[in-house]
mmCIF file of C-alpha atoms in Angstrom:
data_model
loop_
_atom_site.group_PDB
_atom_site.id
_atom_site.type_symbol
_atom_site.label_atom_id
_atom_site.label_comp_id
_atom_site.label_asym_id
_atom_site.label_seq_id
_atom_site.Cartn_x
_atom_site.Cartn_y
_atom_site.Cartn_z
ATOM 1 C CA MET A 1368 -15.630 88.078 55.259
ATOM 2 C CA LYS A 1369 -18.699 85.739 55.620
ATOM 3 C CA TYR A 1370 -17.558 83.053 53.442
ATOM 4 C CA ASP A 1371 -14.225 81.069 54.049
ATOM 5 C CA PHE A 1372 -12.165 81.183 50.849
ATOM 6 C CA ASP A 1373 -8.839 79.925 52.815
ATOM 7 C CA GLN A 1374 -10.539 76.327 53.410
ATOM 8 C CA ILE A 1375 -8.639 73.770 51.708
ATOM 9 C CA ILE A 1376 -10.743 70.593 50.657
ATOM 10 C CA ASN A 1377 -9.328 67.731 49.627
ATOM 11 C CA ARG A 1378 -10.722 66.977 45.686
ATOM 12 C CA LYS A 1379 -8.428 64.136 44.675
ATOM 13 C CA SER A 1380 -10.995 61.415 45.443
ATOM 14 C CA THR A 1381 -14.038 62.990 43.748
ATOM 15 C CA HIS A 1382 -12.984 62.268 39.935
ATOM 16 C CA SER A 1383 -11.936 66.035 39.680
ATOM 17 C CA ALA A 1384 -10.345 66.709 36.001
ATOM 18 C CA LYS A 1385 -7.949 69.194 37.941
ATOM 19 C CA TRP A 1386 -7.068 66.921 40.895
ATOM 20 C CA SER A 1387 -7.959 63.104 40.510
ATOM 21 C CA TYR A 1388 -5.671 62.289 37.068
ATOM 22 C CA LEU A 1389 -2.301 63.651 37.971
ATOM 23 C CA LYS A 1390 -0.539 60.780 37.388
ATOM 24 C CA LYS A 1391 -2.530 60.212 33.849
ATOM 25 C CA ILE A 1392 -1.864 63.887 32.989
ATOM 26 C CA TYR A 1393 1.523 64.735 34.147
ATOM 27 C CA GLY A 1394 3.126 61.206 35.026
ATOM 28 C CA ASP A 1395 3.385 62.159 38.643
ATOM 29 C CA GLU A 1396 1.072 62.320 41.605
ATOM 30 C CA ASP A 1397 3.032 65.021 43.283
ATOM 31 C CA VAL A 1398 2.402 67.710 40.839
ATOM 32 C CA LEU A 1399 0.123 70.916 42.204
ATOM 33 C CA PRO A 1400 -2.483 71.660 39.445
ATOM 34 C CA MET A 1401 -3.026 75.182 38.978
ATOM 35 C CA TRP A 1402 -4.120 74.619 35.353
ATOM 36 C CA VAL A 1403 -7.695 74.182 34.082
ATOM 37 C CA ALA A 1404 -10.218 76.979 34.792
ATOM 38 C CA ASP A 1405 -11.806 75.359 37.802
ATOM 39 C CA MET A 1406 -11.655 76.999 41.119
ATOM 40 C CA ASP A 1407 -10.989 75.274 44.594
ATOM 41 C CA PHE A 1408 -13.682 77.005 46.281
ATOM 42 C CA LYS A 1409 -16.821 75.304 47.769
ATOM 43 C CA SER A 1410 -19.927 76.760 45.794
ATOM 44 C CA PRO A 1411 -22.402 79.157 47.477
ATOM 45 C CA ASN A 1412 -24.356 77.490 50.262
ATOM 46 C CA GLU A 1413 -27.500 78.608 48.333
ATOM 47 C CA VAL A 1414 -26.765 76.552 45.448
ATOM 48 C CA ILE A 1415 -25.712 73.591 47.629
ATOM 49 C CA LYS A 1416 -29.000 73.788 49.504
ATOM 50 C CA ALA A 1417 -31.120 74.021 46.411
ATOM 51 C CA MET A 1418 -29.418 70.777 45.057
ATOM 52 C CA GLU A 1419 -29.775 69.052 48.324
ATOM 53 C CA GLU A 1420 -33.593 69.716 48.575
ATOM 54 C CA ARG A 1421 -33.869 68.519 44.822
ATOM 55 C CA VAL A 1422 -31.944 65.226 45.952
ATOM 56 C CA ARG A 1423 -34.400 64.773 48.667
ATOM 57 C CA HIS A 1424 -37.442 64.404 46.168
ATOM 58 C CA GLY A 1425 -35.641 61.237 44.981
ATOM 59 C CA ILE A 1426 -36.887 61.277 41.309
ATOM 60 C CA PHE A 1427 -34.873 62.127 38.699
ATOM 61 C CA GLY A 1428 -36.691 61.698 35.226
ATOM 62 C CA TYR A 1429 -36.710 63.567 32.339
ATOM 63 C CA THR A 1430 -36.860 67.430 32.669
ATOM 64 C CA GLY A 1431 -38.274 70.551 31.097
ATOM 65 C CA ILE A 1432 -37.160 74.142 31.453
ATOM 66 C CA PRO A 1433 -39.354 76.354 33.719
ATOM 67 C CA LYS A 1434 -40.059 79.807 33.155
ATOM 68 C CA SER A 1435 -38.162 80.743 36.061
ATOM 69 C CA PHE A 1436 -34.841 79.394 34.552
ATOM 70 C CA TYR A 1437 -35.058 82.145 31.843
ATOM 71 C CA LYS A 1438 -36.406 85.047 34.269
ATOM 72 C CA SER A 1439 -33.457 84.235 36.601
ATOM 73 C CA VAL A 1440 -30.756 84.555 33.698
ATOM 74 C CA ALA A 1441 -32.550 87.843 32.474
ATOM 75 C CA ASN A 1442 -32.475 89.204 35.849
ATOM 76 C CA TRP A 1443 -28.987 88.447 36.261
ATOM 77 C CA VAL A 1444 -27.715 89.914 33.250
ATOM 78 C CA LYS A 1445 -29.532 93.257 33.670
ATOM 79 C CA LYS A 1446 -28.335 93.344 37.287
ATOM 80 C CA ARG A 1447 -24.470 92.536 36.714
ATOM 81 C CA HIS A 1448 -24.010 93.805 33.308
ATOM 82 C CA GLY A 1449 -26.907 96.347 32.500
ATOM 83 C CA TRP A 1450 -28.012 94.422 29.567
ATOM 84 C CA ASN A 1451 -31.888 94.232 29.354
ATOM 85 C CA ILE A 1452 -32.592 90.783 27.401
ATOM 86 C CA ASP A 1453 -36.164 89.471 26.623
ATOM 87 C CA GLU A 1454 -36.463 85.889 28.118
ATOM 88 C CA GLU A 1455 -37.545 84.657 24.615
ATOM 89 C CA TRP A 1456 -33.803 85.307 23.469
ATOM 90 C CA ILE A 1457 -32.334 82.474 25.703
ATOM 91 C CA VAL A 1458 -31.700 79.257 24.586
ATOM 92 C CA PHE A 1459 -30.456 76.577 26.752
ATOM 93 C CA THR A 1460 -27.020 74.426 26.097
ATOM 94 C CA PRO A 1461 -25.155 71.996 27.710
ATOM 95 C CA GLY A 1462 -21.983 73.994 27.788
ATOM 96 C CA VAL A 1463 -20.268 77.145 26.007
ATOM 97 C CA VAL A 1464 -18.090 74.952 23.782
ATOM 98 C CA THR A 1465 -21.097 72.770 22.714
ATOM 99 C CA GLY A 1466 -22.644 76.497 21.899
ATOM 100 C CA LEU A 1467 -19.685 77.357 19.912
ATOM 101 C CA ASN A 1468 -19.908 74.239 17.920
ATOM 102 C CA LEU A 1469 -23.754 74.815 17.479
ATOM 103 C CA ALA A 1470 -23.099 78.179 15.922
ATOM 104 C CA VAL A 1471 -20.259 76.720 13.314
ATOM 105 C CA LEU A 1472 -22.838 74.194 12.411
ATOM 106 C CA SER A 1473 -25.725 76.532 11.921
ATOM 107 C CA PHE A 1474 -23.770 79.309 10.056
ATOM 108 C CA SER A 1475 -21.259 78.355 8.208
ATOM 109 C CA LYS A 1476 -20.264 75.258 5.846
ATOM 110 C CA LYS A 1477 -17.014 72.988 5.634
ATOM 111 C CA GLY A 1478 -14.001 75.246 4.008
ATOM 112 C CA ASP A 1479 -15.537 78.617 5.510
ATOM 113 C CA LYS A 1480 -13.214 80.605 7.736
ATOM 114 C CA ILE A 1481 -13.474 81.554 11.284
ATOM 115 C CA VAL A 1482 -11.635 84.171 12.928
ATOM 116 C CA LEU A 1483 -9.382 83.806 16.304
ATOM 117 C CA GLN A 1484 -7.607 86.264 17.987
ATOM 118 C CA PRO A 1485 -4.882 84.260 19.639
ATOM 119 C CA PRO A 1486 -3.442 83.459 22.073
ATOM 120 C CA ILE A 1487 -6.707 82.096 22.978
ATOM 121 C CA TYR A 1488 -8.543 79.084 24.603
ATOM 122 C CA PRO A 1489 -7.487 75.978 22.908
ATOM 123 C CA PRO A 1490 -11.013 74.377 22.162
ATOM 124 C CA PHE A 1491 -11.795 77.266 19.955
ATOM 125 C CA TYR A 1492 -9.306 75.670 17.402
ATOM 126 C CA LYS A 1493 -11.012 72.160 17.971
ATOM 127 C CA VAL A 1494 -14.258 73.416 17.407
ATOM 128 C CA ILE A 1495 -13.194 75.024 14.023
ATOM 129 C CA GLU A 1496 -10.927 72.450 12.894
ATOM 130 C CA LYS A 1497 -13.137 69.295 13.711
ATOM 131 C CA ASN A 1498 -16.051 70.552 11.772
ATOM 132 C CA GLY A 1499 -14.194 70.931 8.654
ATOM 133 C CA ARG A 1500 -13.777 74.811 8.998
ATOM 134 C CA LYS A 1501 -10.645 76.960 8.797
ATOM 135 C CA VAL A 1502 -8.925 79.057 11.375
ATOM 136 C CA LEU A 1503 -8.459 82.900 10.218
ATOM 137 C CA ASN A 1504 -5.847 84.179 12.974
ATOM 138 C CA ASN A 1505 -6.263 87.739 14.024
ATOM 139 C CA PRO A 1506 -3.431 87.730 16.761
ATOM 140 C CA LEU A 1507 -3.709 90.161 19.436
ATOM 141 C CA LYS A 1508 -0.714 92.628 19.854
ATOM 142 C CA PHE A 1509 1.064 92.803 22.972
ATOM 143 C CA ASN A 1510 2.898 95.944 24.179
ATOM 144 C CA GLY A 1511 4.574 94.643 27.065
ATOM 145 C CA ILE A 1512 2.047 95.586 29.355
ATOM 146 C CA ARG A 1513 -1.443 94.654 27.923
ATOM 147 C CA TYR A 1514 -3.013 93.067 24.809
ATOM 148 C CA ILE A 1515 -5.103 95.026 22.363
ATOM 149 C CA MET A 1516 -6.981 93.901 19.227
ATOM 150 C CA ASP A 1517 -5.429 94.248 15.658
ATOM 151 C CA ILE A 1518 -8.538 95.509 13.625
ATOM 152 C CA ASP A 1519 -6.499 96.716 10.696
ATOM 153 C CA ASP A 1520 -5.109 93.022 10.290
ATOM 154 C CA LEU A 1521 -8.751 91.793 10.719
ATOM 155 C CA GLU A 1522 -9.892 94.063 8.069
ATOM 156 C CA LYS A 1523 -6.906 93.279 5.639
ATOM 157 C CA ASN A 1524 -7.521 89.383 5.991
ATOM 158 C CA ILE A 1525 -11.179 89.077 5.819
ATOM 159 C CA ASP A 1526 -12.615 87.554 2.590
ATOM 160 C CA GLU A 1527 -15.945 86.319 1.532
ATOM 161 C CA TYR A 1528 -15.325 82.926 2.986
ATOM 162 C CA THR A 1529 -15.018 84.304 6.632
ATOM 163 C CA LYS A 1530 -18.382 83.848 8.072
ATOM 164 C CA ILE A 1531 -17.771 84.103 12.017
ATOM 165 C CA LEU A 1532 -15.723 85.544 14.427
ATOM 166 C CA PHE A 1533 -15.337 83.977 17.962
ATOM 167 C CA LEU A 1534 -14.669 86.549 20.376
ATOM 168 C CA CYS A 1535 -13.391 85.739 23.929
ATOM 169 C CA SER A 1536 -14.615 88.583 26.278
ATOM 170 C CA PRO A 1537 -13.265 88.568 28.666
ATOM 171 C CA HIS A 1538 -10.314 87.243 27.179
ATOM 172 C CA ASN A 1539 -8.861 83.881 28.053
ATOM 173 C CA PRO A 1540 -5.853 83.779 28.756
ATOM 174 C CA VAL A 1541 -4.680 87.139 28.387
ATOM 175 C CA GLY A 1542 -7.277 88.551 30.946
ATOM 176 C CA ARG A 1543 -8.527 91.597 28.884
ATOM 177 C CA VAL A 1544 -11.683 93.192 29.602
ATOM 178 C CA TRP A 1545 -12.491 94.873 26.066
ATOM 179 C CA ASP A 1546 -13.696 98.306 26.664
ATOM 180 C CA GLU A 1547 -16.362 100.119 24.576
ATOM 181 C CA GLU A 1548 -14.222 101.630 22.084
ATOM 182 C CA GLU A 1549 -12.544 98.769 21.124
ATOM 183 C CA LEU A 1550 -15.841 96.875 21.078
ATOM 184 C CA LYS A 1551 -17.205 99.425 18.706
ATOM 185 C CA ARG A 1552 -14.319 99.087 16.192
ATOM 186 C CA LEU A 1553 -14.796 95.513 16.296
ATOM 187 C CA GLU A 1554 -18.909 96.020 15.541
ATOM 188 C CA LYS A 1555 -18.039 98.302 12.641
ATOM 189 C CA VAL A 1556 -15.929 95.628 10.917
ATOM 190 C CA CYS A 1557 -17.857 92.801 11.355
ATOM 191 C CA LEU A 1558 -21.421 94.546 10.448
ATOM 192 C CA GLU A 1559 -19.912 95.963 7.364
ATOM 193 C CA LYS A 1560 -18.552 92.304 6.339
ATOM 194 C CA GLU A 1561 -21.553 90.621 7.459
ATOM 195 C CA ILE A 1562 -19.327 88.599 10.037
ATOM 196 C CA LEU A 1563 -21.503 86.687 12.897
ATOM 197 C CA VAL A 1564 -19.991 87.351 16.361
ATOM 198 C CA VAL A 1565 -20.226 84.468 18.785
ATOM 199 C CA SER A 1566 -19.043 85.989 21.929
ATOM 200 C CA ASP A 1567 -17.721 83.476 24.729
ATOM 201 C CA GLU A 1568 -18.646 85.539 27.747
ATOM 202 C CA ILE A 1569 -18.426 82.774 30.303
ATOM 203 C CA HIS A 1570 -15.901 84.660 32.366
ATOM 204 C CA GLY A 1571 -18.008 87.935 32.270
ATOM 205 C CA ASP A 1572 -18.569 87.884 35.996
ATOM 206 C CA ILE A 1573 -15.152 87.665 37.236
ATOM 207 C CA ILE A 1574 -14.046 91.447 36.638
ATOM 208 C CA TYR A 1575 -11.444 93.314 38.580
ATOM 209 C CA SER A 1576 -11.915 96.695 40.347
ATOM 210 C CA GLY A 1577 -11.725 99.453 37.632
ATOM 211 C CA ASN A 1578 -12.929 97.627 34.989
ATOM 212 C CA LYS A 1579 -16.402 96.838 33.361
ATOM 213 C CA HIS A 1580 -17.530 93.814 31.340
ATOM 214 C CA ILE A 1581 -19.620 94.944 28.444
ATOM 215 C CA PRO A 1582 -21.451 92.448 26.471
ATOM 216 C CA ILE A 1583 -20.803 93.136 22.939
ATOM 217 C CA ALA A 1584 -24.349 92.539 21.858
ATOM 218 C CA SER A 1585 -25.284 95.482 24.301
ATOM 219 C CA ILE A 1586 -23.611 98.193 22.222
ATOM 220 C CA SER A 1587 -26.072 98.713 19.563
ATOM 221 C CA ASP A 1588 -29.506 97.250 18.327
ATOM 222 C CA ASP A 1589 -27.611 96.258 15.013
ATOM 223 C CA MET A 1590 -24.503 94.242 17.000
ATOM 224 C CA ALA A 1591 -27.609 92.606 19.075
ATOM 225 C CA MET A 1592 -29.149 91.257 16.027
ATOM 226 C CA ASN A 1593 -25.573 90.087 14.614
ATOM 227 C CA THR A 1594 -24.272 88.409 17.762
ATOM 228 C CA ILE A 1595 -24.838 84.954 19.703
ATOM 229 C CA THR A 1596 -23.774 85.623 23.240
ATOM 230 C CA LEU A 1597 -22.574 82.707 25.323
ATOM 231 C CA MET A 1598 -23.134 82.733 29.138
ATOM 232 C CA ALA A 1599 -23.037 80.403 32.177
ATOM 233 C CA PRO A 1600 -22.779 80.546 35.833
ATOM 234 C CA SER A 1601 -20.131 77.707 35.659
ATOM 235 C CA LYS A 1602 -17.163 79.561 36.253
ATOM 236 C CA THR A 1603 -18.466 82.535 38.498
ATOM 237 C CA PHE A 1604 -19.888 80.087 40.873
ATOM 238 C CA ASN A 1605 -17.747 76.837 40.402
ATOM 239 C CA ILE A 1606 -20.297 74.645 38.866
ATOM 240 C CA ALA A 1607 -18.849 73.674 35.671
ATOM 241 C CA GLY A 1608 -19.662 69.993 36.278
ATOM 242 C CA LEU A 1609 -23.256 70.742 35.850
ATOM 243 C CA HIS A 1610 -23.148 71.596 32.197
ATOM 244 C CA THR A 1611 -25.439 74.232 31.788
ATOM 245 C CA SER A 1612 -24.976 77.430 29.886
ATOM 246 C CA VAL A 1613 -27.329 79.691 27.758
ATOM 247 C CA ALA A 1614 -27.242 81.323 24.234
ATOM 248 C CA ILE A 1615 -28.505 84.719 24.223
ATOM 249 C CA ILE A 1616 -29.747 85.383 20.548
ATOM 250 C CA PRO A 1617 -31.749 88.584 19.790
ATOM 251 C CA ASN A 1618 -32.275 87.812 16.308
ATOM 252 C CA GLU A 1619 -35.301 85.595 15.870
ATOM 253 C CA GLU A 1620 -34.108 84.152 12.498
ATOM 254 C CA ILE A 1621 -30.607 83.311 13.777
ATOM 255 C CA ARG A 1622 -32.047 81.955 17.019
ATOM 256 C CA LYS A 1623 -34.647 79.774 15.024
ATOM 257 C CA LYS A 1624 -31.849 78.096 12.873
ATOM 258 C CA TYR A 1625 -29.473 77.726 16.053
ATOM 259 C CA LYS A 1626 -32.555 75.846 17.898
ATOM 260 C CA GLU A 1627 -32.866 73.583 14.958
ATOM 261 C CA THR A 1628 -29.564 72.513 15.084
ATOM 262 C CA ILE A 1629 -29.819 71.753 18.793
ATOM 263 C CA ASP A 1630 -32.807 69.654 17.729
ATOM 264 C CA LEU A 1631 -30.994 67.898 15.129
ATOM 265 C CA ILE A 1632 -28.043 66.834 17.063
ATOM 266 C CA GLY A 1633 -30.007 66.058 20.224
ATOM 267 C CA ALA A 1634 -28.353 68.466 22.312
ATOM 268 C CA ASN A 1635 -31.559 69.777 23.966
ATOM 269 C CA THR A 1636 -31.661 67.250 26.935
ATOM 270 C CA THR A 1637 -31.360 69.406 30.003
ATOM 271 C CA ASN A 1638 -29.403 68.559 33.329
ATOM 272 C CA ILE A 1639 -32.091 68.772 36.352
ATOM 273 C CA PHE A 1640 -29.009 69.885 38.758
ATOM 274 C CA GLY A 1641 -27.762 72.271 36.172
ATOM 275 C CA LEU A 1642 -31.450 73.890 36.367
ATOM 276 C CA VAL A 1643 -31.680 74.239 39.903
ATOM 277 C CA GLY A 1644 -27.772 75.207 40.349
ATOM 278 C CA LEU A 1645 -28.139 77.997 37.626
ATOM 279 C CA GLU A 1646 -31.429 79.281 39.313
ATOM 280 C CA ALA A 1647 -29.864 79.329 42.799
ATOM 281 C CA ALA A 1648 -26.451 81.133 41.661
ATOM 282 C CA TYR A 1649 -28.245 83.641 39.867
ATOM 283 C CA ASN A 1650 -30.941 84.423 42.278
ATOM 284 C CA TYR A 1651 -28.983 83.950 45.614
ATOM 285 C CA GLY A 1652 -25.369 83.809 44.906
ATOM 286 C CA GLU A 1653 -24.566 87.379 44.505
ATOM 287 C CA GLU A 1654 -23.266 88.248 48.150
ATOM 288 C CA TRP A 1655 -20.987 85.169 47.437
ATOM 289 C CA LEU A 1656 -19.515 86.311 44.445
ATOM 290 C CA ASP A 1657 -18.847 89.884 45.732
ATOM 291 C CA GLU A 1658 -16.673 88.320 48.282
ATOM 292 C CA LEU A 1659 -15.169 86.003 45.797
ATOM 293 C CA LEU A 1660 -14.018 89.030 43.858
ATOM 294 C CA ILE A 1661 -12.350 90.517 46.959
ATOM 295 C CA TYR A 1662 -10.457 87.231 47.639
ATOM 296 C CA LEU A 1663 -9.450 86.996 44.090
ATOM 297 C CA GLU A 1664 -8.257 90.611 43.941
ATOM 298 C CA GLY A 1665 -6.266 89.720 47.216
ATOM 299 C CA ASN A 1666 -4.609 86.552 45.455
ATOM 300 C CA LEU A 1667 -3.810 88.613 42.231
ATOM 301 C CA LYS A 1668 -2.022 91.137 44.518
ATOM 302 C CA PHE A 1669 -0.226 88.583 46.339
ATOM 303 C CA LEU A 1670 1.013 86.790 43.223
ATOM 304 C CA MET A 1671 2.208 89.977 41.823
ATOM 305 C CA ASP A 1672 3.985 91.189 44.747
ATOM 306 C CA TYR A 1673 5.501 87.780 45.212
ATOM 307 C CA ILE A 1674 6.846 87.508 41.632
ATOM 308 C CA GLU A 1675 8.188 90.840 41.588
ATOM 309 C CA LYS A 1676 10.108 90.305 44.625
ATOM 310 C CA ASN A 1677 10.976 86.654 44.207
ATOM 311 C CA ILE A 1678 10.838 85.635 40.780
ATOM 312 C CA PRO A 1679 11.798 88.833 38.696
ATOM 313 C CA GLU A 1680 12.469 87.034 35.570
ATOM 314 C CA ILE A 1681 8.908 86.026 35.212
ATOM 315 C CA LYS A 1682 6.669 88.931 33.999
ATOM 316 C CA VAL A 1683 2.727 88.959 34.844
ATOM 317 C CA VAL A 1684 0.280 90.166 32.563
ATOM 318 C CA ARG A 1685 -1.921 91.885 34.909
ATOM 319 C CA PRO A 1686 -5.488 90.569 34.288
ATOM 320 C CA GLU A 1687 -8.555 92.948 34.051
ATOM 321 C CA GLY A 1688 -10.789 89.927 34.645
ATOM 322 C CA THR A 1689 -10.792 86.132 35.032
ATOM 323 C CA PHE A 1690 -9.030 84.139 37.544
ATOM 324 C CA LEU A 1691 -6.418 82.955 35.034
ATOM 325 C CA ILE A 1692 -2.911 84.491 34.866
ATOM 326 C CA TRP A 1693 -0.636 84.697 31.572
ATOM 327 C CA LEU A 1694 2.904 84.630 32.668
ATOM 328 C CA ASP A 1695 5.733 85.467 30.495
ATOM 329 C CA PHE A 1696 8.829 83.287 31.040
ATOM 330 C CA ARG A 1697 10.660 84.646 27.855
ATOM 331 C CA GLU A 1698 13.433 86.211 30.048
ATOM 332 C CA LEU A 1699 14.827 82.853 31.186
ATOM 333 C CA GLU A 1700 15.513 82.087 27.202
ATOM 334 C CA LEU A 1701 14.433 78.361 27.441
ATOM 335 C CA SER A 1702 12.667 76.752 24.885
ATOM 336 C CA ASP A 1703 8.891 75.856 25.452
ATOM 337 C CA GLU A 1704 9.525 72.075 26.159
ATOM 338 C CA GLU A 1705 12.527 73.104 28.449
ATOM 339 C CA ILE A 1706 9.964 75.665 30.338
ATOM 340 C CA LYS A 1707 7.311 72.925 30.347
ATOM 341 C CA ASP A 1708 9.850 70.204 31.605
ATOM 342 C CA LEU A 1709 11.011 72.601 34.475
ATOM 343 C CA MET A 1710 7.356 73.317 35.612
ATOM 344 C CA ILE A 1711 6.296 69.869 35.511
ATOM 345 C CA ASN A 1712 9.331 67.773 36.375
ATOM 346 C CA LYS A 1713 11.338 70.372 38.666
ATOM 347 C CA ALA A 1714 8.870 72.544 40.036
ATOM 348 C CA LYS A 1715 6.184 69.980 40.375
ATOM 349 C CA ILE A 1716 3.589 72.450 39.356
ATOM 350 C CA GLY A 1717 0.734 72.100 36.488
ATOM 351 C CA LEU A 1718 0.408 74.906 34.309
ATOM 352 C CA ASN A 1719 -1.377 75.365 31.041
ATOM 353 C CA HIS A 1720 1.498 75.234 28.350
ATOM 354 C CA GLY A 1721 1.587 78.619 26.556
ATOM 355 C CA PRO A 1722 1.963 77.149 22.679
ATOM 356 C CA THR A 1723 -1.309 75.247 23.152
ATOM 357 C CA PHE A 1724 -3.182 78.862 22.961
ATOM 358 C CA GLY A 1725 -1.871 79.181 19.463
ATOM 359 C CA ILE A 1726 0.008 82.392 18.012
ATOM 360 C CA GLY A 1727 1.537 84.512 20.867
ATOM 361 C CA GLY A 1728 1.763 81.533 23.221
ATOM 362 C CA SER A 1729 5.281 80.556 22.932
ATOM 363 C CA GLY A 1730 7.384 81.412 26.065
ATOM 364 C CA PHE A 1731 4.182 81.678 28.212
ATOM 365 C CA GLN A 1732 2.202 79.578 30.612
ATOM 366 C CA ARG A 1733 -1.270 80.153 32.238
ATOM 367 C CA LEU A 1734 -1.931 79.950 36.050
ATOM 368 C CA ASN A 1735 -4.892 79.638 37.783
ATOM 369 C CA ILE A 1736 -5.580 81.626 41.243
ATOM 370 C CA GLY A 1737 -8.799 80.372 41.727
ATOM 371 C CA CYS A 1738 -7.481 78.642 44.951
ATOM 372 C CA PRO A 1739 -6.888 79.243 48.472
ATOM 373 C CA ARG A 1740 -3.999 81.566 49.157
ATOM 374 C CA SER A 1741 -1.781 78.902 51.088
ATOM 375 C CA ILE A 1742 -2.090 76.847 47.765
ATOM 376 C CA LEU A 1743 -1.203 79.779 45.551
ATOM 377 C CA GLU A 1744 1.848 80.486 47.711
ATOM 378 C CA GLU A 1745 2.719 76.678 47.831
ATOM 379 C CA GLY A 1746 2.727 76.982 44.146
ATOM 380 C CA LEU A 1747 4.620 80.223 43.524
ATOM 381 C CA SER A 1748 7.285 78.994 46.208
ATOM 382 C CA ARG A 1749 7.903 75.916 43.915
ATOM 383 C CA ILE A 1750 8.555 78.073 40.726
ATOM 384 C CA LYS A 1751 10.876 80.436 42.878
ATOM 385 C CA ASN A 1752 12.970 77.615 44.312
ATOM 386 C CA THR A 1753 13.235 75.638 40.927
ATOM 387 C CA ILE A 1754 14.143 78.841 39.137
ATOM 388 C CA ASN A 1755 16.486 79.987 41.624
ATOM 389 C CA ASN A 1756 18.259 76.877 41.287
ATOM 390 C CA LEU A 1757 18.935 77.328 37.594
#
């Protein structure tokens, strides 16, 4: 391989949210962090070089968004996902979670309901509740192997106060890459009930062999007009700290209202390095991504083989996408607090605690495999030794 994903880079002195605050988060500097969706790989050389060149210019004043920014997004989406989008549909946002907040403020009012499909990325709950809206849970169904949407439950519980559905696609934390049939069933309900879909597709580039990410807005013209699609290069190229993402909004009326909210709250200030990083990643990062996917697939196989052989009490929900693994600890017959204590204080490994993902999270933990294999092996070894000593 051209790129070295086995390289271990010390991040502890870099103000890394993942590595630099272990004492504050876990109470122990010796905990191995394998939680937040932040990879431990150096970003593509093309991204680094583009930012170095911008640094050498030496002036970092207020910045506008060039046409080349929109072109790079449109070209990437067409090339990787087969979706032809107009550049005018693209709206800059300083992050996908910010994009969710903007949608809530623009298209619902206090007391309205927003659909979530738990277990799901915890900030989704905060976006809804802190804006005075109500969560309408539409839990995913788990058959012991994979998760599926419960469309019948969704239809049954929707009412006149239900205004928005947050779709997580691919799904975090369960790793589903929704297929066309599932998306069409969801489309039917949302169009009939006039529910706006806000689709978080930030992990859409991290897809494993045999699966294909389908932007829900691409399945029909009607769905395109009823969807806000949130995308970013942040997970794909490990540049989340640049705080640059986009909302793709084909519906002119929805786009206008969304942009008005951006202006109202002052969220239209761009990050000069985010602009440079996004363009370089989307224009020149494809070879790096293709090798990354091979490496991540190797990490996934290593993890599954290791757990099956050494920790059979833990079951892996095999992901179809994302570098996040949903681990089922329920065979241990421990409480959630006991599992949490076991991982942090005994195994000395920092995972994401299942209950924070809402309904269906009890008994689970989320683990990040976006790291050199030696770190993954160390983390799994810590879990194995701890569980074997129970």
